[in-house]
Short mmCIF file of C-alpha atoms and ligand atoms in Angstrom, two decimals:
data_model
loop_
_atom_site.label_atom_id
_atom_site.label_comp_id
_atom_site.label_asym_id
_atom_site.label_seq_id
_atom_site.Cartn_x
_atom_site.Cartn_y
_atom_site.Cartn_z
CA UNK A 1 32.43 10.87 1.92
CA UNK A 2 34.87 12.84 0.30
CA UNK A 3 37.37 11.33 -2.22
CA UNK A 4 40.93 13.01 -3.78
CA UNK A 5 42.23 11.78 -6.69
CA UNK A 6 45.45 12.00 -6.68
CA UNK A 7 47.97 12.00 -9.72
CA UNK A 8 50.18 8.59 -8.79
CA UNK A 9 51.08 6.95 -5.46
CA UNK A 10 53.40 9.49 -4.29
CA UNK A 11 51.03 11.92 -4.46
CA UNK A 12 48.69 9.91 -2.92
CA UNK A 13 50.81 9.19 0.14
CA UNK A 14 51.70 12.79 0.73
CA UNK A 15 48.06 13.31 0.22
CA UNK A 16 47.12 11.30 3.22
CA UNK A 17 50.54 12.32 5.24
CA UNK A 18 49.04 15.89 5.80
CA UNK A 19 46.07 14.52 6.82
CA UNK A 20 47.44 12.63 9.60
CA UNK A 21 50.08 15.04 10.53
CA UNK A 22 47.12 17.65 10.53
CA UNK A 23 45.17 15.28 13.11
CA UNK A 24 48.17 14.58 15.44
CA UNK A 25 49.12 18.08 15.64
CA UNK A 26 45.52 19.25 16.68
CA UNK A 27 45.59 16.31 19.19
CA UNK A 28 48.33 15.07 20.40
CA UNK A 29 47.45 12.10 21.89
CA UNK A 30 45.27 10.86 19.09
CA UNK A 31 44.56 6.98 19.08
CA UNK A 32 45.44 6.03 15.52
CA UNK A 33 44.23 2.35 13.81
CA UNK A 34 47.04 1.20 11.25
CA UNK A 35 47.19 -0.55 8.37
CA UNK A 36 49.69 -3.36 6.71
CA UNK A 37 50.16 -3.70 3.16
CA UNK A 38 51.90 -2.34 0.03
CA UNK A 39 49.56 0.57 -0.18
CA UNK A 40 50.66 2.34 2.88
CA UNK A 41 54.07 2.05 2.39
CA UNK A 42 54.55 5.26 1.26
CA UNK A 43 52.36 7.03 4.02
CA UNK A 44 55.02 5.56 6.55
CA UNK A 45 57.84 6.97 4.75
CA UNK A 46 56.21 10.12 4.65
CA UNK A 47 55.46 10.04 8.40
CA UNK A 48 59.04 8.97 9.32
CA UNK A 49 60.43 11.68 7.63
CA UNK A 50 58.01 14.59 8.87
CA UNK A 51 58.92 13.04 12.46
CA UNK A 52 62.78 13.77 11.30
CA UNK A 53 61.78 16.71 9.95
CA UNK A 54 60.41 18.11 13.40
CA UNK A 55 56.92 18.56 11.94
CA UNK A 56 55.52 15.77 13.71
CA UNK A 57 55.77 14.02 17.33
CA UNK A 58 54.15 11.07 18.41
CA UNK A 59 55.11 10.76 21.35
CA UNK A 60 51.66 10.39 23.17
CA UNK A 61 50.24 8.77 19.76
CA UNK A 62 48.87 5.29 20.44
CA UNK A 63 48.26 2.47 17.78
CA UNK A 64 46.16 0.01 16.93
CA UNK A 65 46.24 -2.48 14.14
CA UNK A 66 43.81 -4.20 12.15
CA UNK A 67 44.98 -7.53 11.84
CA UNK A 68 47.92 -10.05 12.37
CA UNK A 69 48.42 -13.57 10.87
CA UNK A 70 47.32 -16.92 13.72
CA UNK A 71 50.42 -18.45 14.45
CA UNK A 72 52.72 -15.49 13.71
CA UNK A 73 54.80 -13.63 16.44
CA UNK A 74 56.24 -10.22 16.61
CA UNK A 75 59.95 -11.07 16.02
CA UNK A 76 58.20 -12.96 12.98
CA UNK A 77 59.05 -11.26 9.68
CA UNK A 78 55.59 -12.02 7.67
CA UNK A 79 54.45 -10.90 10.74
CA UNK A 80 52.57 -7.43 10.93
CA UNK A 81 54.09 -6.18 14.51
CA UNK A 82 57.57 -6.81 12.65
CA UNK A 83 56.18 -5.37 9.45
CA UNK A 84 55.02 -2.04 11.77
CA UNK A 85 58.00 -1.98 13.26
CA UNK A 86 60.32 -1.93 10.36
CA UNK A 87 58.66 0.61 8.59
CA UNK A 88 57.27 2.99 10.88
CA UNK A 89 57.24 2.73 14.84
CA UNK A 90 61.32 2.44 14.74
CA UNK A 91 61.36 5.57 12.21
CA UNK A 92 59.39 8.03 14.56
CA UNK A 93 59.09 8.46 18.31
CA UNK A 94 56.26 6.61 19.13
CA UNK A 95 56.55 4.64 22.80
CA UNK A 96 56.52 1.00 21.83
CA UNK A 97 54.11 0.49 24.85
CA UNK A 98 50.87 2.76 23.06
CA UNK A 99 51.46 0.38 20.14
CA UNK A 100 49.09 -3.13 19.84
CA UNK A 101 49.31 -5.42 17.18
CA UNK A 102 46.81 -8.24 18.00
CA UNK A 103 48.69 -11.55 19.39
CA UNK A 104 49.16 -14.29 16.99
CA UNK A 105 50.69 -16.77 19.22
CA UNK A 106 48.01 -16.04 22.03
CA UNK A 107 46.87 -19.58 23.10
CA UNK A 108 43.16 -18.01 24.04
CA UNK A 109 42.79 -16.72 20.67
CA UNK A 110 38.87 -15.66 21.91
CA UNK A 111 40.27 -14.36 25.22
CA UNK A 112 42.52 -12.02 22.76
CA UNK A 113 39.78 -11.18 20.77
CA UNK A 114 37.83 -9.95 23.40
CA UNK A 115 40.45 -8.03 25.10
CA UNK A 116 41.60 -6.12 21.97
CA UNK A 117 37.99 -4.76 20.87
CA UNK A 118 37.49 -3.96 24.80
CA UNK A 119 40.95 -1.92 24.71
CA UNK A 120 40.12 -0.08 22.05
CA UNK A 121 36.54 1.31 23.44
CA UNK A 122 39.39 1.66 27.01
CA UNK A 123 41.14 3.78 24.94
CA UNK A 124 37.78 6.12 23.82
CA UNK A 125 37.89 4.60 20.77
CA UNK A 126 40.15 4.84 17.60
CA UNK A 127 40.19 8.39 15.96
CA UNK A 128 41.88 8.10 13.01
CA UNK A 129 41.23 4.64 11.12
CA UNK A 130 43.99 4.01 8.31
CA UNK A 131 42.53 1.57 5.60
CA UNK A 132 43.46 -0.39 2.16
CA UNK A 133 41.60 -2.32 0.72
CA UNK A 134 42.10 -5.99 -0.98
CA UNK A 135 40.87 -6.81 -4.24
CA UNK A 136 37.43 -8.86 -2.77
CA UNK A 137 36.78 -5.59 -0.81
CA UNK A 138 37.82 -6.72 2.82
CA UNK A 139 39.02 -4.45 5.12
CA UNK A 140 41.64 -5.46 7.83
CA UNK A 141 40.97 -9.36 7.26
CA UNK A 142 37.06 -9.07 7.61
CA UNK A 143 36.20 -11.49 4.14
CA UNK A 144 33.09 -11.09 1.72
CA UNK A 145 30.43 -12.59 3.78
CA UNK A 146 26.76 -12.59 4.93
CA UNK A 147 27.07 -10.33 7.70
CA UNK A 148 29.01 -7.71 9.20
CA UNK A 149 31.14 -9.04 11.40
CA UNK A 150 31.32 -6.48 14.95
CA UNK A 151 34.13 -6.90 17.05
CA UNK A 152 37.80 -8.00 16.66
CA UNK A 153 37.47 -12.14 15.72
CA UNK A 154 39.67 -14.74 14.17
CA UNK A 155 38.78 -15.11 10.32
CA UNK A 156 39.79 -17.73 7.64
CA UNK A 157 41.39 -16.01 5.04
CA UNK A 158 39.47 -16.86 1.46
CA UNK A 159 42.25 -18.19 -1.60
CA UNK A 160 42.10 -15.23 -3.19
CA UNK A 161 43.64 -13.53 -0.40
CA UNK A 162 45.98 -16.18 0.42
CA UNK A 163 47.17 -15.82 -3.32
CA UNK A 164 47.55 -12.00 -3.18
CA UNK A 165 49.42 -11.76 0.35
CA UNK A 166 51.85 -14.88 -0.70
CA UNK A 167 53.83 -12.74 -2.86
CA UNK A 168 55.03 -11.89 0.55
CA UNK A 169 55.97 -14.90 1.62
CA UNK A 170 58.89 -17.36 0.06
CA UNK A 171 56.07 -20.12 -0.99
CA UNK A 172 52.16 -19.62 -0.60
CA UNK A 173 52.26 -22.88 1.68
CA UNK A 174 54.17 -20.67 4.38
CA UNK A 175 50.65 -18.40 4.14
CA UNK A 176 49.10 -18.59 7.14
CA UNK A 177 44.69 -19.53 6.49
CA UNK A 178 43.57 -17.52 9.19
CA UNK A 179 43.92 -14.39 10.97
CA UNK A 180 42.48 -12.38 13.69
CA UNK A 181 41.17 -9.36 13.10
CA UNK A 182 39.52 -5.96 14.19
CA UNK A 183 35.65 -6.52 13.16
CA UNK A 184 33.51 -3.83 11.08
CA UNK A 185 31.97 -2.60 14.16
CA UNK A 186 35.72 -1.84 15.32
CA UNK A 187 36.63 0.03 12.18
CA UNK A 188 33.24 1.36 11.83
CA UNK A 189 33.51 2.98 15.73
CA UNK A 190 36.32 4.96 14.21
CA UNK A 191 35.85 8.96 14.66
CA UNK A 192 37.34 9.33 11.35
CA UNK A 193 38.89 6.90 8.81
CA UNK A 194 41.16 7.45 5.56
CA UNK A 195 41.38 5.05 2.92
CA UNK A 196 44.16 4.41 0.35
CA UNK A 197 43.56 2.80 -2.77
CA UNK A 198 45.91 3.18 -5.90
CA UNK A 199 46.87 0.55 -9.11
CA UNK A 200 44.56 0.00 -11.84
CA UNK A 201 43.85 -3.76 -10.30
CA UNK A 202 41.98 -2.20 -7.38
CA UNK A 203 39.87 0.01 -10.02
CA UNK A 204 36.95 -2.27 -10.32
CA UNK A 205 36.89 -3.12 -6.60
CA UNK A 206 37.03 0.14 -5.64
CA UNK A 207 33.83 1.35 -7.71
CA UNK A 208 31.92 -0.96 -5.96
CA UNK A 209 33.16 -0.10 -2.44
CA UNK A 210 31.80 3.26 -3.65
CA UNK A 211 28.90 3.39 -5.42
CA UNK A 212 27.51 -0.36 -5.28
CA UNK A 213 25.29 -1.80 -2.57
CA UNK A 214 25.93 -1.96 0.87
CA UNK A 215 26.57 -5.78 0.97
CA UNK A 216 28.87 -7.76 3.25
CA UNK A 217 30.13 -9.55 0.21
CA UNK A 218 32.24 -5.79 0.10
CA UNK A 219 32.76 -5.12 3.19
CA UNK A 220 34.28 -2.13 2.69
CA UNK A 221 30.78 -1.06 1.08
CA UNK A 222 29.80 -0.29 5.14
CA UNK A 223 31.85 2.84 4.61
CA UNK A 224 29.54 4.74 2.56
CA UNK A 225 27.19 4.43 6.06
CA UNK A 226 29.65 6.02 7.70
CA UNK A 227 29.93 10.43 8.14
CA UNK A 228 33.77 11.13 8.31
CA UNK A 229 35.75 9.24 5.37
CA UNK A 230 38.55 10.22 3.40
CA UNK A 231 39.10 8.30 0.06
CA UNK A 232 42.55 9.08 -1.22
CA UNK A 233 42.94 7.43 -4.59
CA UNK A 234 45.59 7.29 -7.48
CA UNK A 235 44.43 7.95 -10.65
CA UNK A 236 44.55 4.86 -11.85
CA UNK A 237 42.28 3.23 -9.02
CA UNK A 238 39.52 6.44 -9.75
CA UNK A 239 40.07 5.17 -13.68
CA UNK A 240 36.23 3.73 -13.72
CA UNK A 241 34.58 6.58 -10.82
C1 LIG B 1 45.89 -7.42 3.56
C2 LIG B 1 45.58 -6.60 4.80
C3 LIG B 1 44.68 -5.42 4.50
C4 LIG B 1 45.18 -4.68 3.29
C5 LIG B 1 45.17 -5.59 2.10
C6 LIG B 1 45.59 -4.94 0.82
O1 LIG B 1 44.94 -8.38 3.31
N1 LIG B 1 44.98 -7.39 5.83
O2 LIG B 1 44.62 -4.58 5.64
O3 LIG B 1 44.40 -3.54 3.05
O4 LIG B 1 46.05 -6.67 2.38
O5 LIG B 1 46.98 -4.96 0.71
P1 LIG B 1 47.83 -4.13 -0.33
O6 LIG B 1 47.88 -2.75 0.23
O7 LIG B 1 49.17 -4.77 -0.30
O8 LIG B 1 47.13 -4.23 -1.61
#
């Protein structure tokens, strides 16, 4: 595993910018998994304007995402196909129809499930895995639990996470309790996978991700299993490495 510290979240985001512009320029039609959250924020904006720039084109790119909110469509904005699409695919060239966000509204939400992991391996798997990470240690929505979960699945989101995605939302009854989500064995398929991590309130979590047990109670623990992953952190997240 290798991990950069980098000085602050800007430099962290540029960080992890040139690594992804460095993998779509050596393949073209790379099959990225994305990520939702604060902490890639700045990642997009960096992509978006390297795409402006002429440094990057992603026009054969195709996307995956981790998770989406049960009940939540893509016109829906504390939805993650309209948070996607807001700050990155309508910045950059990519062709709406390589992009998946898993279907919220789907009324077979197993038949969805199963059709998402099975595109994905269709697709010859995801090369380039984008990840944060939330403060119990998931990864996409995948909770602390006693297994490893292995394909893409429909999860009830624990209070904890409820309480740190409702800053996102007008009231934390409008957060939705369950989501689906790619599985560990999804993310774990990955060819390669970058993680971003910055803010002192992710330090603690983050040193156990790291250097604790491998235990589904952190999911994101499975990581240090796997051979090809990226850590970029701030400094303030490496404060107790
Ligand atoms: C959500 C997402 C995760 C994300 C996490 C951390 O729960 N499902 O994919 O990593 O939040 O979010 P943030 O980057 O805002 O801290």
């Amino acid at each position: 595993m290798k991990i950069i510290v980098a000085k602050d979240y800007d430099e962290m985001s540029a960080k992890a910018a040139e690594l992804f512009i460095d993998r779509i320029n050596k393949k073209n039609d790379l099959v990225l998994g994305l990520a939702t959250g604060t902490t890639p924020l700045g990642l997009y904006k960096n992509l978006a304007d390297a795409y402006k720039a002429g440094k990057v084109d992603f026009s054969k790119v195709s996307s995956f995402n981790l998770d989406e909110y049960v009940g939540v469509g893509h016109d829906n904005e504390n939805g993650y196909y309209y948070f996607m699409y807001h700050n990155l695919f309508k910045h950059i060239n990519i062709d709406l129809n390589n992009v998946r966000v898993e279907n919220g509204l789907a009324e077979d939400l197993e038949a969805e499930c199963e059709d998402y992991s099975n595109s994905i391996k269709a697709k010859g798997g995801i090369d380039l895995q984008l990840l944060g990470i939330g403060h119990d240690g998931h990864i996409g929505f995948n909770e602390p639990s006693s297994v490893f979960s292995k394909g893409t699945h429909v999860e009830e989101l624990t209070q904890m996470t409820i309480e740190a995605n409702s800053r996102l939302f007008n009231d934390i009854s409008e957060v939705p309790t369950r989501a689906l989500t790619m599985g560990v064995g999804d993310i774990f398929a990955a060819k390669e996978i970058c993680m971003l991590v910055n803010g002192k309130g992710k330090a603690e979590i983050l040193k156990k991700c790291l250097y604790g047990d491998i235990d589904p109670m952190v999911q994101a623990s499975i990581l240090q299993l796997h051979g090809n992953v990226t850590v970029i952190c701030d400094a303030e997240a490496a404060e107790l490495l």
